[in-house]
Amino acid sequence: MKWMEVSILTTHEAQEAVSEILHRAGAVGVVIEDSNETEIVHEDRYGEIYALDEADFPEEGIRVKGYFPLESSDPDMILSIRDEVLGLIEFGLDPGAGEILMEERDEEEWANAWKQYYHPVRISERITVCPTWEAYEPGPGEEIIRLDPGMAFGTGTHATTALCLRLLEKHLTKGCDVIDVGCGSGILSIAAAKLGARSVLALDLDPVAIEVSRENVLTNQVAEQVEVRQNDLLQGVMGSYDLIVSNILAEVILMFVGDAYRLLKTNGKFIVSGIIQEKASQVREELVAQGFSILDEWDEQDWKAFAAIKK
């Protein structure tokens, strides 16, 4: 399969916003190359050093790269992305040059190139996310999620995913039934299972995400607990659940808050992330309007996550 790499040169302050613009435009993956991080190395507990190639990074600022199926990329889409990036100045963000470059990539070239940036990361008190191609031995009480995100979003290192994982660790109770809406790579579903969920229903509309999630569920040996199913948000889902989690755009969260309330048991919890600060008040208001009470509001970088309860 062929992919279009859309590369945007911008500033550090606009990094998250530009990444969000690319995801909204349909990018299945985003890579960030930071001029401040050319000296970074990673040392694992076996003493191996992984150096990043300085040639991969811009001389200054941030280069954000989004990857789109070649057939879905067209001049109008690129112009729309450029207009949104340059329009960030209206929100008080400096987009920098906003220079956009495009280059055609083979799937294998794209899918493997980013692996040099992805290493074991301790996300929370109990959870460490580790790529499948690296050896890693857990410490006492440490839960390891072994992940190959493939072409699906969700490595655990992005602020929105990390917020979800930490809220799951705080609010998930052993033996509960969970739904993961927009499961991506399956990371949240796997985490829920490893934290003690009795069952997890992992849902995503994207067939690529479904395939990747199923592979990662098998790799982490939680297939008995996690069912992966293609579905449009919570449409047609029946039953009663203790917890629903979703790391997805604010605009999409607003579309299924009512369905989440319907499916949760009394005292059931709803954890949502992927919300830029500018949209946080809308999501909070909709949660309350549908009958939820807010338990937690957590921030990281420019992102917000909520944990709410059905009373």
Tab-separated table of C-alpha atoms in Angstrom:
chain	number	residue	atom	x	y	z
A	1	MET	CA	0.000	0.000	0.000
A	2	LYS	CA	1.157	3.527	-0.780
A	3	TRP	CA	1.012	6.400	1.717
A	4	MET	CA	1.315	10.157	1.465
A	5	GLU	CA	3.645	11.734	4.030
A	6	VAL	CA	2.542	15.299	4.801
A	7	SER	CA	5.330	17.161	6.612
A	8	ILE	CA	4.694	20.491	8.371
A	9	LEU	CA	7.443	22.695	9.788
A	10	THR	CA	6.053	24.572	12.790
A	11	THR	CA	6.895	25.802	16.298
A	12	HIS	CA	7.107	24.012	19.643
A	13	GLU	CA	4.043	25.826	20.970
A	14	ALA	CA	1.908	24.731	17.992
A	15	GLN	CA	3.086	21.098	17.994
A	16	GLU	CA	0.004	19.563	19.648
A	17	ALA	CA	-2.432	21.659	17.636
A	18	VAL	CA	-0.781	20.736	14.318
A	19	SER	CA	-0.832	17.053	15.299
A	20	GLU	CA	-4.541	17.394	16.066
A	21	ILE	CA	-5.188	19.030	12.670
A	22	LEU	CA	-3.488	16.108	10.898
A	23	HIS	CA	-5.464	13.522	12.886
A	24	ARG	CA	-8.732	15.313	12.117
A	25	ALA	CA	-7.834	15.379	8.427
A	26	GLY	CA	-7.548	11.581	8.475
A	27	ALA	CA	-3.896	10.832	9.264
A	28	VAL	CA	-3.544	7.272	10.538
A	29	GLY	CA	-0.275	8.122	12.267
A	30	VAL	CA	1.758	11.166	13.252
A	31	VAL	CA	5.509	11.447	13.881
A	32	ILE	CA	7.091	14.460	15.612
A	33	GLU	CA	10.718	15.449	14.969
A	34	ASP	CA	11.942	17.980	17.536
A	35	SER	CA	15.037	20.143	16.996
A	36	ASN	CA	15.616	20.078	20.779
A	37	GLU	CA	15.890	16.295	20.938
A	38	THR	CA	18.694	15.414	18.509
A	39	GLU	CA	20.938	14.364	21.408
A	40	ILE	CA	18.449	11.945	22.998
A	41	VAL	CA	19.555	8.363	23.578
A	42	HIS	CA	17.717	5.539	25.272
A	43	GLU	CA	19.356	2.948	27.502
A	44	ASP	CA	17.372	-0.119	28.489
A	45	ARG	CA	18.084	-2.253	31.534
A	46	TYR	CA	20.362	-4.472	29.439
A	47	GLY	CA	22.646	-1.531	28.680
A	48	GLU	CA	21.800	-1.180	24.994
A	49	ILE	CA	21.927	2.365	23.605
A	50	TYR	CA	19.607	3.621	20.890
A	51	ALA	CA	20.743	6.901	19.331
A	52	LEU	CA	18.560	9.126	17.169
A	53	ASP	CA	20.004	10.280	13.872
A	54	GLU	CA	20.542	14.045	13.931
A	55	ALA	CA	19.892	14.152	10.182
A	56	ASP	CA	16.247	13.219	10.860
A	57	PHE	CA	15.520	16.436	12.728
A	58	PRO	CA	14.939	20.047	11.671
A	59	GLU	CA	17.563	22.659	12.530
A	60	GLU	CA	14.963	24.573	14.539
A	61	GLY	CA	11.336	24.162	15.551
A	62	ILE	CA	9.233	21.053	15.084
A	63	ARG	CA	8.524	18.930	12.036
A	64	VAL	CA	5.182	17.134	12.317
A	65	LYS	CA	4.569	14.342	9.806
A	66	GLY	CA	1.166	12.840	9.110
A	67	TYR	CA	0.563	9.699	7.043
A	68	PHE	CA	-2.493	9.365	4.794
A	69	PRO	CA	-3.624	6.610	2.416
A	70	LEU	CA	-2.458	7.793	-0.980
A	71	GLU	CA	-5.916	7.525	-2.533
A	72	SER	CA	-7.418	9.801	0.155
A	73	SER	CA	-4.892	12.610	-0.251
A	74	ASP	CA	-5.779	15.374	-2.705
A	75	PRO	CA	-4.884	19.052	-3.267
A	76	ASP	CA	-8.045	20.288	-1.518
A	77	MET	CA	-7.175	18.323	1.638
A	78	ILE	CA	-3.645	19.759	1.675
A	79	LEU	CA	-4.941	23.304	1.213
A	80	SER	CA	-7.425	22.783	4.043
A	81	ILE	CA	-4.645	21.549	6.348
A	82	ARG	CA	-2.476	24.535	5.428
A	83	ASP	CA	-5.318	26.980	6.123
A	84	GLU	CA	-5.986	25.401	9.541
A	85	VAL	CA	-2.296	25.506	10.469
A	86	LEU	CA	-1.911	29.157	9.492
A	87	GLY	CA	-5.210	29.911	11.251
A	88	LEU	CA	-3.733	28.858	14.602
A	89	ILE	CA	-2.529	32.426	15.012
A	90	GLU	CA	-6.164	33.356	15.730
A	91	PHE	CA	-5.983	31.118	18.834
A	92	GLY	CA	-2.795	32.759	20.079
A	93	LEU	CA	-0.462	30.071	18.716
A	94	ASP	CA	2.488	30.817	16.454
A	95	PRO	CA	2.341	28.317	13.563
A	96	GLY	CA	5.780	29.344	12.310
A	97	ALA	CA	6.403	29.039	8.607
A	98	GLY	CA	3.641	26.465	8.224
A	99	GLU	CA	5.649	25.038	5.332
A	100	ILE	CA	4.070	21.839	3.992
A	101	LEU	CA	5.917	19.174	2.026
A	102	MET	CA	4.475	15.973	0.556
A	103	GLU	CA	6.222	12.736	-0.317
A	104	GLU	CA	4.944	9.332	-1.373
A	105	ARG	CA	5.996	6.448	0.889
A	106	ASP	CA	5.745	2.660	0.747
A	107	GLU	CA	3.893	1.069	3.673
A	108	GLU	CA	6.895	-0.943	4.857
A	109	GLU	CA	9.121	2.128	4.771
A	110	TRP	CA	6.685	4.158	6.863
A	111	ALA	CA	5.606	1.412	9.240
A	112	ASN	CA	9.146	0.548	10.299
A	113	ALA	CA	10.931	3.909	10.193
A	114	TRP	CA	9.266	5.290	13.337
A	115	LYS	CA	10.287	2.304	15.492
A	116	GLN	CA	13.581	3.986	16.364
A	117	TYR	CA	11.596	6.483	18.447
A	118	TYR	CA	9.510	3.963	20.398
A	119	HIS	CA	10.950	2.293	23.524
A	120	PRO	CA	9.615	1.044	26.905
A	121	VAL	CA	7.861	3.838	28.805
A	122	ARG	CA	6.520	3.735	32.373
A	123	ILE	CA	3.139	5.426	31.964
A	124	SER	CA	1.738	5.110	35.474
A	125	GLU	CA	2.474	3.501	38.829
A	126	ARG	CA	1.632	0.030	37.512
A	127	ILE	CA	1.661	0.223	33.701
A	128	THR	CA	4.659	0.165	31.365
A	129	VAL	CA	4.163	0.103	27.599
A	130	CYS	CA	6.832	-1.849	25.741
A	131	PRO	CA	7.213	-2.408	21.979
A	132	THR	CA	7.100	-6.028	20.958
A	133	TRP	CA	10.592	-5.903	19.435
A	134	GLU	CA	12.383	-4.985	22.682
A	135	ALA	CA	13.214	-7.211	25.647
A	136	TYR	CA	11.979	-5.916	28.999
A	137	GLU	CA	11.576	-7.548	32.417
A	138	PRO	CA	8.880	-6.107	34.707
A	139	GLY	CA	9.573	-5.093	38.267
A	140	PRO	CA	7.385	-5.984	41.283
A	141	GLY	CA	3.759	-4.983	40.675
A	142	GLU	CA	4.499	-3.706	37.171
A	143	GLU	CA	2.081	-4.591	34.371
A	144	ILE	CA	3.613	-4.746	30.894
A	145	ILE	CA	1.618	-3.993	27.760
A	146	ARG	CA	3.538	-5.286	24.762
A	147	LEU	CA	2.454	-3.328	21.746
A	148	ASP	CA	2.994	-3.091	18.023
A	149	PRO	CA	0.760	-0.166	16.993
A	150	GLY	CA	1.235	-0.958	13.296
A	151	MET	CA	-0.852	1.528	11.340
A	152	ALA	CA	-3.236	2.232	14.256
A	153	PHE	CA	-3.083	5.140	16.686
A	154	GLY	CA	-2.102	4.488	20.291
A	155	THR	CA	1.399	3.814	21.628
A	156	GLY	CA	0.731	5.052	25.151
A	157	THR	CA	3.296	7.824	24.882
A	158	HIS	CA	0.859	10.479	23.657
A	159	ALA	CA	-0.555	12.643	26.449
A	160	THR	CA	-4.159	11.687	25.711
A	161	THR	CA	-3.471	7.945	25.968
A	162	ALA	CA	-1.328	8.374	29.081
A	163	LEU	CA	-4.142	10.316	30.787
A	164	CYS	CA	-6.598	7.509	29.997
A	165	LEU	CA	-4.254	4.845	31.320
A	166	ARG	CA	-3.723	6.713	34.607
A	167	LEU	CA	-7.441	7.281	35.083
A	168	LEU	CA	-8.128	3.617	34.312
A	169	GLU	CA	-5.607	2.608	36.956
A	170	LYS	CA	-7.337	4.860	39.497
A	171	HIS	CA	-10.984	4.075	38.745
A	172	LEU	CA	-11.157	0.512	37.378
A	173	THR	CA	-12.246	-2.078	39.929
A	174	LYS	CA	-11.397	-5.757	39.685
A	175	GLY	CA	-14.088	-7.909	38.076
A	176	CYS	CA	-15.782	-5.063	36.198
A	177	ASP	CA	-17.165	-5.057	32.648
A	178	VAL	CA	-15.662	-2.436	30.319
A	179	ILE	CA	-16.210	-0.914	26.862
A	180	ASP	CA	-13.344	0.788	24.986
A	181	VAL	CA	-14.817	3.087	22.322
A	182	GLY	CA	-12.391	3.760	19.461
A	183	CYS	CA	-9.875	1.161	20.592
A	184	GLY	CA	-7.145	2.024	18.038
A	185	SER	CA	-4.191	-0.237	18.821
A	186	GLY	CA	-6.095	-1.884	21.690
A	187	ILE	CA	-3.880	-0.388	24.382
A	188	LEU	CA	-6.692	0.721	26.705
A	189	SER	CA	-8.550	-2.577	26.355
A	190	ILE	CA	-5.401	-4.528	27.167
A	191	ALA	CA	-4.670	-2.255	30.131
A	192	ALA	CA	-8.204	-2.758	31.470
A	193	ALA	CA	-7.810	-6.529	31.243
A	194	LYS	CA	-4.418	-6.480	32.958
A	195	LEU	CA	-5.779	-4.211	35.701
A	196	GLY	CA	-8.444	-6.802	36.508
A	197	ALA	CA	-11.492	-6.257	34.269
A	198	ARG	CA	-13.646	-9.358	33.861
A	199	SER	CA	-14.590	-8.486	30.287
A	200	VAL	CA	-13.700	-5.767	27.771
A	201	LEU	CA	-15.587	-4.942	24.585
A	202	ALA	CA	-13.158	-3.123	22.246
A	203	LEU	CA	-14.897	-1.188	19.476
A	204	ASP	CA	-13.585	0.700	16.451
A	205	LEU	CA	-14.969	1.638	13.051
A	206	ASP	CA	-11.575	1.383	11.326
A	207	PRO	CA	-10.874	-2.166	10.025
A	208	VAL	CA	-7.124	-1.533	10.330
A	209	ALA	CA	-7.554	-0.757	14.034
A	210	ILE	CA	-9.607	-3.913	14.487
A	211	GLU	CA	-6.871	-6.055	12.931
A	212	VAL	CA	-4.088	-4.405	14.957
A	213	SER	CA	-6.085	-4.611	18.205
A	214	ARG	CA	-6.760	-8.315	17.749
A	215	GLU	CA	-3.077	-8.992	17.162
A	216	ASN	CA	-2.074	-7.000	20.245
A	217	VAL	CA	-4.731	-8.702	22.381
A	218	LEU	CA	-3.283	-12.077	21.410
A	219	THR	CA	0.287	-10.896	22.045
A	220	ASN	CA	-0.694	-9.813	25.566
A	221	GLN	CA	-2.597	-13.053	26.250
A	222	VAL	CA	-5.865	-11.355	27.212
A	223	ALA	CA	-8.067	-12.802	24.450
A	224	GLU	CA	-10.290	-14.533	27.018
A	225	GLN	CA	-11.227	-11.143	28.476
A	226	VAL	CA	-11.164	-8.864	25.414
A	227	GLU	CA	-13.576	-9.062	22.484
A	228	VAL	CA	-12.657	-6.829	19.532
A	229	ARG	CA	-15.549	-5.810	17.303
A	230	GLN	CA	-16.057	-3.375	14.425
A	231	ASN	CA	-18.732	-0.875	15.397
A	232	ASP	CA	-19.723	2.763	14.966
A	233	LEU	CA	-19.250	4.210	18.470
A	234	LEU	CA	-21.935	2.655	20.743
A	235	GLN	CA	-24.652	2.262	18.128
A	236	GLY	CA	-26.587	-0.980	18.641
A	237	VAL	CA	-24.627	-1.982	21.754
A	238	MET	CA	-26.760	-3.497	24.513
A	239	GLY	CA	-26.117	-4.599	28.083
A	240	SER	CA	-24.920	-3.066	31.342
A	241	TYR	CA	-21.337	-2.062	32.016
A	242	ASP	CA	-19.294	-0.782	34.936
A	243	LEU	CA	-16.888	1.437	32.985
A	244	ILE	CA	-16.632	2.981	29.515
A	245	VAL	CA	-13.374	4.523	28.314
A	246	SER	CA	-12.651	6.470	25.146
A	247	ASN	CA	-9.606	8.327	23.853
A	248	ILE	CA	-11.044	10.113	20.850
A	249	LEU	CA	-11.719	13.640	19.590
A	250	ALA	CA	-13.979	15.903	21.640
A	251	GLU	CA	-16.373	16.333	18.713
A	252	VAL	CA	-16.866	12.560	18.594
A	253	ILE	CA	-17.232	12.174	22.373
A	254	LEU	CA	-20.124	14.643	22.261
A	255	MET	CA	-21.938	12.284	19.880
A	256	PHE	CA	-22.252	9.344	22.298
A	257	VAL	CA	-22.376	10.686	25.875
A	258	GLY	CA	-26.080	9.770	26.023
A	259	ASP	CA	-25.398	6.215	24.838
A	260	ALA	CA	-22.635	5.865	27.427
A	261	TYR	CA	-25.051	6.920	30.176
A	262	ARG	CA	-27.631	4.400	28.899
A	263	LEU	CA	-25.167	1.495	28.988
A	264	LEU	CA	-23.581	2.202	32.358
A	265	LYS	CA	-24.859	0.716	35.608
A	266	THR	CA	-25.630	3.023	38.523
A	267	ASN	CA	-22.242	4.234	39.847
A	268	GLY	CA	-20.690	3.247	36.519
A	269	LYS	CA	-17.802	5.408	35.356
A	270	PHE	CA	-17.089	7.132	32.050
A	271	ILE	CA	-13.459	8.072	31.255
A	272	VAL	CA	-12.825	10.299	28.231
A	273	SER	CA	-9.643	11.806	26.825
A	274	GLY	CA	-8.404	13.309	23.554
A	275	ILE	CA	-9.965	16.662	24.448
A	276	ILE	CA	-8.082	19.843	23.590
A	277	GLN	CA	-8.444	22.527	26.249
A	278	GLU	CA	-10.588	24.733	23.989
A	279	LYS	CA	-13.242	21.966	23.827
A	280	ALA	CA	-13.113	20.918	27.500
A	281	SER	CA	-16.018	23.094	28.659
A	282	GLN	CA	-18.285	21.666	25.929
A	283	VAL	CA	-17.519	18.094	26.978
A	284	ARG	CA	-17.945	18.892	30.686
A	285	GLU	CA	-21.309	20.556	30.032
A	286	GLU	CA	-22.548	17.619	27.949
A	287	LEU	CA	-21.494	15.100	30.602
A	288	VAL	CA	-23.428	17.006	33.257
A	289	ALA	CA	-26.413	17.568	30.941
A	290	GLN	CA	-26.707	13.816	30.355
A	291	GLY	CA	-26.731	13.092	34.105
A	292	PHE	CA	-23.073	12.450	34.941
A	293	SER	CA	-21.201	13.909	37.907
A	294	ILE	CA	-17.540	14.818	37.354
A	295	LEU	CA	-15.087	12.846	39.506
A	296	ASP	CA	-11.758	13.958	38.032
A	297	GLU	CA	-10.417	16.504	35.557
A	298	TRP	CA	-6.802	15.817	34.627
A	299	ASP	CA	-4.569	17.901	32.369
A	300	GLU	CA	-1.365	17.156	30.502
A	301	GLN	CA	0.217	19.563	28.025
A	302	ASP	CA	-2.734	21.026	26.079
A	303	TRP	CA	-5.065	18.076	26.711
A	304	LYS	CA	-7.874	17.377	29.151
A	305	ALA	CA	-9.357	14.096	30.407
A	306	PHE	CA	-12.476	13.545	32.521
A	307	ALA	CA	-13.661	10.752	34.753
A	308	ALA	CA	-17.405	10.960	35.414
A	309	ILE	CA	-19.882	8.793	37.332
A	310	LYS	CA	-23.519	7.875	36.690
A	311	LYS	CA	-25.576	8.459	39.827
